[in-house]
Amino acid sequence: MSKLRVLVLVRTGHVPPLTLEGISEKELDAWKAEFDVCDTLRLMGHEVLPLGVYDDLAPIRTALSDFKPHITFMLLEEFHGVVTYDFAVISYLELMQQPYTGCNPRGLLLSKDKALSKKILTYHRIQTPRFTVFPYGRTIHRPKKLEFPLFVKSVSEDASFGISQASIVQNDEQLSERVAFVHEHTRDDAMVEQYIEGREIYVGVIGNQRLQTFPPWEMDFGKMPSDTARIATSQVKWNRKYQEKHGITTHEATDLDGEMGEKIQKICKRVYRALNMSGYARMDLRLSHSGEIHVLEANANPNLEYGEDFAESAERAGIEYSMLLQRILNLGLRYKAAWMLG
C-alpha cells in the first residue's frame, strides 16, 4: 500500500486533536467521525493534514500548494452554513485538478436536491413516495393525489434536521402548520410526501463503475409508544438518552436475504447510477408491510464514524474500518474526472 499525503477537509471547529486524552464524551460527539478517519489514516501510515473550512476557499488553495496532497478526503458537509454547497467545494477541487474522496459534483447536486432526485427516480420507474413541494412564501394547496398521512420535511436539509413526530400530519390544518414551520426555520421550500408505514432500511453502496452493496441495516424503534410514528426523528437519531429509554438501535436486517435481498441490492444500484453518484453512499428505504420497496433518499458521503451504520455494515461484508477507508481513497484516486480525460 502506497503511503499518501491526505488533506482532510472538515468544518471549522471540527479539526480533531491527535489524541483523545482528557476529552469528554460530549466534546467528542461533535467531531468523532473526523477523529476516527484522521487517526485511522495515520495508523495506516498516511501523512494526514486536517483543515477546517467554513466560508473561504483560500485555505484549501494554500494547502494544495504547500502540502501537495495526493488526494483530499472530503468530510466537509457544507460551505458557509449551506448544506447544498458541498458540491461547489468538490467542483473547486476538480478545477484545481485535485483527486478527492466521495461523490462527484453532479452526483452531490442531484442527490442533495430531494425533489429533483425524486423526479429522476420516477422517470427511471424506481418507486418513491408520492410528493409535492411547497415553495417558500407561497400559499399551500394540497394536490388531491396526496392522501393523509403525509410526511413534511425540508427539501434540502439533512441529518433529520427539523424532523419530529409533528412532521407526520393527518389533516390540512396540521399540514399548513408544519409547512409554515419548515419555511420559518429553514427559509427554504418544504417537501411533502406520502407517509409509508413499514420498516426503515439503510443500504450502503460503494464504487464508481463496479458497485458493491453492504448488508441491509435496519432502524429498530424498540419500545417507542404505539401511537408514535416509526420515523428517524432528530431525537431518534441523535439523543442517546432517548435511544436508551426506548431501546432504539440499528442492526443488520438478517431476514432480508434471498429474493428480497437481491431486489433491494438491484434497486440501490439503480438509484446510485440514476443519480450519477460515485465513491460511496447510503440509500434510505422504506419497506412497506406488503413488501413494497420505497426509496426515500440517497445520501452521498454518509457518516464514516467508526461503529456507525455505514462502517458496521461494511464490516459485516468483510471490510474492516481501515480497509474501508483505503478503498474510499483508492476509488477517489481512480475516479475519472473531466480534467483527467482532456
Coordinates of C-alpha atoms in Angstrom, one line a residue:
M1 CA 0.0 0.0 0.0
S2 CA 1.4 3.4 -1.1
K3 CA 1.8 6.0 1.7
L4 CA -0.2 9.1 0.7
R5 CA -0.3 12.7 1.7
V6 CA -4.0 13.2 2.6
L7 CA -5.6 16.6 3.1
V8 CA -8.8 16.1 5.2
L9 CA -11.5 18.8 4.8
V10 CA -13.6 19.3 7.9
R11 CA -15.8 22.1 9.2
T12 CA -14.1 24.9 11.2
G13 CA -14.1 23.8 14.8
H14 CA -14.1 20.1 13.9
V15 CA -10.4 19.7 13.4
P16 CA -9.7 16.7 15.7
P17 CA -6.8 16.5 18.2
L18 CA -4.1 13.9 17.8
T19 CA -5.2 12.1 21.0
L20 CA -8.5 11.7 23.0
E21 CA -6.6 12.0 26.3
G22 CA -8.7 14.4 28.5
I23 CA -11.5 14.6 26.0
S24 CA -15.1 14.2 27.4
E25 CA -17.7 12.2 25.6
K26 CA -19.8 15.3 25.0
E27 CA -16.8 17.1 23.4
L28 CA -16.0 14.0 21.2
D29 CA -19.5 13.8 19.8
A30 CA -19.1 16.9 17.6
W31 CA -16.0 15.6 15.7
K32 CA -15.8 11.8 16.3
A33 CA -16.1 10.9 12.6
E34 CA -13.3 13.4 11.8
F35 CA -11.1 11.9 14.6
D36 CA -11.8 8.3 13.5
V37 CA -10.9 9.0 9.9
C38 CA -7.7 11.0 10.6
D39 CA -6.5 8.7 13.4
T40 CA -7.0 5.6 11.3
L41 CA -5.4 7.1 8.2
R42 CA -2.3 7.9 10.4
L43 CA -2.2 4.4 11.9
M44 CA -2.2 3.1 8.3
G45 CA 0.9 5.1 7.6
H46 CA -0.5 8.0 5.6
E47 CA 0.5 11.6 6.2
V48 CA -2.6 13.5 7.3
L49 CA -3.4 17.2 7.4
P50 CA -6.9 18.1 8.7
L51 CA -8.1 21.5 7.5
G52 CA -11.0 23.5 9.0
V53 CA -13.1 25.3 6.4
Y54 CA -16.2 27.5 6.7
D55 CA -16.7 30.3 4.2
D56 CA -13.3 30.7 2.5
L57 CA -11.6 28.6 -0.2
A58 CA -8.2 30.3 0.2
P59 CA -7.0 27.9 2.9
I60 CA -7.7 25.0 0.6
R61 CA -5.7 26.6 -2.2
T62 CA -2.8 27.2 0.2
A63 CA -2.9 23.6 1.5
L64 CA -3.0 22.2 -2.0
S65 CA 0.1 24.4 -2.9
D66 CA 2.1 23.8 0.2
F67 CA 1.1 20.3 1.4
K68 CA 0.7 18.9 -2.2
P69 CA -1.7 16.1 -1.2
H70 CA -2.1 13.1 -3.4
I71 CA -5.8 13.2 -2.5
T72 CA -8.3 15.3 -0.5
F73 CA -10.6 13.4 1.9
M74 CA -13.9 15.2 1.8
L75 CA -15.6 15.3 5.3
L76 CA -16.9 18.8 4.8
E77 CA -20.8 18.7 4.6
E78 CA -21.5 22.3 3.9
F79 CA -19.9 25.7 3.0
H80 CA -20.9 29.0 4.6
G81 CA -23.5 27.0 6.6
V82 CA -25.3 25.9 3.4
V83 CA -25.5 22.1 3.1
T84 CA -26.1 22.1 -0.7
Y85 CA -22.8 23.9 -1.3
D86 CA -20.6 20.8 -0.7
F87 CA -20.8 20.2 -4.4
A88 CA -19.2 23.6 -5.1
V89 CA -16.2 22.7 -2.9
I90 CA -15.7 19.4 -4.9
S91 CA -16.1 21.4 -8.1
Y92 CA -13.3 23.7 -6.9
L93 CA -11.1 20.6 -6.2
E94 CA -11.8 19.4 -9.8
L95 CA -10.9 22.9 -11.2
M96 CA -7.6 22.6 -9.2
Q97 CA -7.1 19.1 -10.7
Q98 CA -7.1 17.6 -7.3
P99 CA -8.3 14.0 -6.6
Y100 CA -10.8 13.7 -3.8
T101 CA -12.8 11.0 -2.0
G102 CA -16.6 10.5 -2.2
C103 CA -19.2 11.7 -4.6
N104 CA -18.6 13.8 -7.7
P105 CA -20.2 17.3 -8.0
R106 CA -23.1 16.3 -10.2
G107 CA -24.0 13.3 -8.0
L108 CA -23.8 15.6 -4.9
L109 CA -26.0 18.2 -6.6
L110 CA -28.7 15.7 -7.7
S111 CA -28.8 13.7 -4.5
K112 CA -28.9 16.7 -2.2
D113 CA -31.9 18.2 -4.1
K114 CA -34.6 15.8 -2.8
A115 CA -37.3 17.0 -5.1
L116 CA -35.2 16.7 -8.3
S117 CA -33.8 13.4 -7.3
K118 CA -37.3 12.0 -6.8
K119 CA -38.3 13.2 -10.2
I120 CA -35.3 11.4 -11.7
L121 CA -36.1 8.2 -9.8
T122 CA -39.7 8.4 -11.0
Y123 CA -38.5 8.8 -14.6
H124 CA -36.5 5.7 -14.2
R125 CA -39.5 3.9 -12.7
I126 CA -37.9 3.5 -9.3
Q127 CA -40.6 3.5 -6.6
T128 CA -40.5 6.5 -4.3
P129 CA -43.4 8.0 -2.2
R130 CA -45.6 10.5 -4.0
F131 CA -44.7 14.0 -3.2
T132 CA -45.0 17.7 -3.8
V133 CA -43.0 20.8 -3.0
F134 CA -44.4 23.9 -1.3
P135 CA -42.1 26.8 -2.3
Y136 CA -41.1 29.2 0.4
G137 CA -43.5 32.1 0.8
R138 CA -46.2 30.6 -1.4
T139 CA -49.8 29.6 -0.5
I140 CA -50.3 26.0 0.5
H141 CA -52.7 23.9 -1.7
R142 CA -52.6 20.2 -1.3
P143 CA -52.8 18.2 -4.5
K144 CA -55.7 15.7 -4.5
K145 CA -53.3 12.8 -5.3
L146 CA -51.6 13.3 -1.9
E147 CA -53.7 11.5 0.8
F148 CA -53.1 11.6 4.5
P149 CA -51.0 10.8 6.5
L150 CA -48.2 12.9 5.0
F151 CA -44.6 13.5 5.9
V152 CA -43.4 17.1 5.9
K153 CA -39.6 18.0 5.8
S154 CA -37.1 20.4 4.4
V155 CA -36.3 20.0 0.7
S156 CA -32.6 20.4 1.3
E157 CA -31.6 19.9 5.0
D158 CA -30.3 16.5 6.1
A159 CA -29.4 14.6 9.3
S160 CA -33.1 14.6 10.3
F161 CA -33.0 18.4 10.7
G162 CA -36.4 19.7 11.8
I163 CA -38.0 16.2 11.8
S164 CA -40.1 15.3 14.7
Q165 CA -43.4 13.4 15.4
A166 CA -45.2 16.6 14.3
S167 CA -43.7 16.0 10.8
I168 CA -46.4 13.4 10.3
V169 CA -49.7 15.2 9.6
Q170 CA -53.2 13.9 9.4
N171 CA -55.2 16.8 8.0
D172 CA -55.0 20.0 6.1
E173 CA -54.7 22.2 9.2
Q174 CA -51.7 20.2 10.5
L175 CA -50.2 20.3 7.0
S176 CA -50.4 24.1 6.8
E177 CA -48.9 24.4 10.3
R178 CA -46.0 22.1 9.6
V179 CA -45.2 23.5 6.2
A180 CA -45.1 27.0 7.8
F181 CA -42.8 25.6 10.5
V182 CA -40.3 24.3 7.8
H183 CA -40.5 27.5 5.9
E184 CA -39.8 29.6 9.0
H185 CA -36.9 27.5 10.4
T186 CA -35.1 26.7 7.1
R187 CA -36.0 29.7 4.9
D188 CA -36.4 27.2 2.2
D189 CA -39.0 25.1 0.4
A190 CA -40.9 22.3 2.2
M191 CA -41.3 18.8 0.7
V192 CA -44.4 16.8 1.5
E193 CA -44.5 13.1 0.7
Q194 CA -46.8 10.2 1.3
Y195 CA -46.0 8.5 4.7
I196 CA -45.2 4.8 4.2
E197 CA -45.9 2.6 7.2
G198 CA -43.2 -0.1 7.5
R199 CA -39.6 -0.7 8.2
E200 CA -36.7 1.8 7.9
I201 CA -33.9 0.2 6.0
Y202 CA -30.4 1.7 5.1
V203 CA -28.1 0.2 2.5
G204 CA -24.5 1.2 1.9
V205 CA -23.2 1.3 -1.7
I206 CA -19.6 1.8 -2.7
G207 CA -17.9 2.1 -6.1
N208 CA -17.5 4.1 -9.2
Q209 CA -18.5 1.8 -12.1
R210 CA -18.4 -1.5 -10.4
L211 CA -20.7 -1.3 -7.4
Q212 CA -21.0 -3.2 -4.2
T213 CA -23.8 -3.1 -1.7
F214 CA -23.4 -3.8 2.0
P215 CA -25.9 -5.9 4.1
P216 CA -29.2 -4.0 4.7
W217 CA -29.2 -2.2 8.1
E218 CA -32.4 -1.5 10.0
M219 CA -33.6 1.1 12.4
D220 CA -35.2 -0.7 15.3
F221 CA -37.6 1.6 17.1
G222 CA -37.6 -0.6 20.2
K223 CA -40.3 0.2 22.7
M224 CA -41.5 3.5 21.4
P225 CA -45.2 4.2 22.3
S226 CA -47.6 2.6 19.9
D227 CA -49.2 5.9 19.0
T228 CA -46.0 7.4 17.6
A229 CA -44.8 7.1 14.0
R230 CA -41.8 5.0 13.4
I231 CA -39.6 7.6 11.7
A232 CA -36.0 8.7 12.2
T233 CA -36.6 12.0 14.1
S234 CA -33.8 14.1 15.4
Q235 CA -34.5 12.5 18.9
V236 CA -34.3 9.0 17.5
K237 CA -31.0 9.6 15.6
W238 CA -29.0 11.8 17.9
N239 CA -30.4 11.8 21.5
R240 CA -28.7 9.0 23.4
K241 CA -30.8 9.2 26.5
Y242 CA -34.0 9.0 24.3
Q243 CA -32.5 5.9 22.5
E244 CA -31.6 4.2 25.8
K245 CA -35.1 4.9 27.2
H246 CA -36.9 3.4 24.3
G247 CA -34.4 0.7 23.3
I248 CA -33.8 2.2 19.9
T249 CA -30.9 0.6 18.0
T250 CA -29.7 -0.1 14.4
H251 CA -28.6 -3.6 13.3
E252 CA -28.3 -5.9 10.4
A253 CA -31.7 -6.8 8.9
T254 CA -30.9 -10.5 8.8
D255 CA -34.2 -11.6 7.3
L256 CA -33.7 -9.6 4.1
D257 CA -31.9 -12.2 2.1
G258 CA -32.8 -14.3 -0.9
E259 CA -35.2 -12.8 -3.4
M260 CA -35.9 -9.7 -1.3
G261 CA -32.3 -9.1 -0.6
E262 CA -31.4 -9.3 -4.3
K263 CA -34.2 -6.9 -5.2
I264 CA -33.0 -4.3 -2.6
Q265 CA -29.5 -4.6 -4.0
K266 CA -30.6 -4.0 -7.6
I267 CA -32.8 -1.0 -6.6
C268 CA -30.0 0.6 -4.7
K269 CA -27.5 0.2 -7.5
R270 CA -30.1 1.6 -10.0
V271 CA -30.6 4.7 -7.7
Y272 CA -26.8 5.2 -7.5
R273 CA -26.4 5.1 -11.2
A274 CA -29.6 7.2 -12.0
L275 CA -28.2 10.0 -9.8
N276 CA -24.7 9.8 -11.3
M277 CA -23.2 9.0 -7.9
S278 CA -19.6 7.8 -7.2
G279 CA -17.4 7.0 -4.3
Y280 CA -19.8 5.8 -1.6
A281 CA -23.4 6.5 -0.5
R282 CA -26.2 5.2 1.8
M283 CA -29.7 4.6 0.5
D284 CA -32.6 5.2 2.8
L285 CA -35.5 2.9 2.1
R286 CA -39.0 2.2 3.5
L287 CA -40.2 -1.4 3.3
S288 CA -44.0 -1.5 3.5
H289 CA -45.9 -4.2 5.3
S290 CA -46.9 -5.6 1.9
G291 CA -43.3 -5.9 0.9
E292 CA -43.0 -2.9 -1.5
I293 CA -39.7 -1.1 -1.5
H294 CA -39.9 2.7 -1.5
V295 CA -36.7 4.8 -1.9
L296 CA -36.8 7.8 0.5
E297 CA -33.5 9.4 -0.5
A298 CA -29.9 8.8 -1.5
N299 CA -27.2 10.1 0.8
A300 CA -23.8 10.9 -0.8
N301 CA -20.8 10.8 1.5
P302 CA -22.6 9.4 4.6
N303 CA -21.2 9.4 8.1
L304 CA -17.9 7.5 8.3
E305 CA -17.7 7.3 12.1
Y306 CA -16.3 4.1 13.4
G307 CA -19.1 1.9 14.8
E308 CA -21.9 3.8 12.9
D309 CA -24.2 2.1 10.4
F310 CA -22.1 2.5 7.2
A311 CA -18.9 1.2 8.8
E312 CA -20.7 -1.5 10.7
S313 CA -22.5 -2.8 7.6
A314 CA -19.2 -2.7 5.6
E315 CA -17.5 -4.8 8.4
R316 CA -20.4 -7.3 8.2
A317 CA -19.5 -7.6 4.5
G318 CA -15.9 -8.4 5.5
I319 CA -14.4 -4.9 5.1
E320 CA -13.0 -3.7 8.4
Y321 CA -12.6 0.0 9.1
S322 CA -9.1 0.7 7.8
M323 CA -9.8 -1.4 4.7
L324 CA -13.0 0.7 4.1
L325 CA -11.1 4.0 4.3
Q326 CA -8.4 2.6 2.0
R327 CA -11.0 1.6 -0.5
I328 CA -12.5 5.0 -0.4
L329 CA -9.1 6.5 -1.1
N330 CA -8.5 4.2 -4.0
L331 CA -11.9 5.0 -5.5
G332 CA -11.1 8.7 -5.3
L333 CA -7.7 8.2 -7.0
R334 CA -9.3 6.1 -9.8
Y335 CA -12.3 8.4 -10.4
K336 CA -12.0 9.8 -14.0
A337 CA -12.8 13.5 -13.5
A338 CA -13.2 15.6 -16.7
W339 CA -9.7 17.2 -16.3
M340 CA -8.2 13.7 -16.5
L341 CA -9.8 13.0 -19.8
G342 CA -8.7 16.1 -21.7

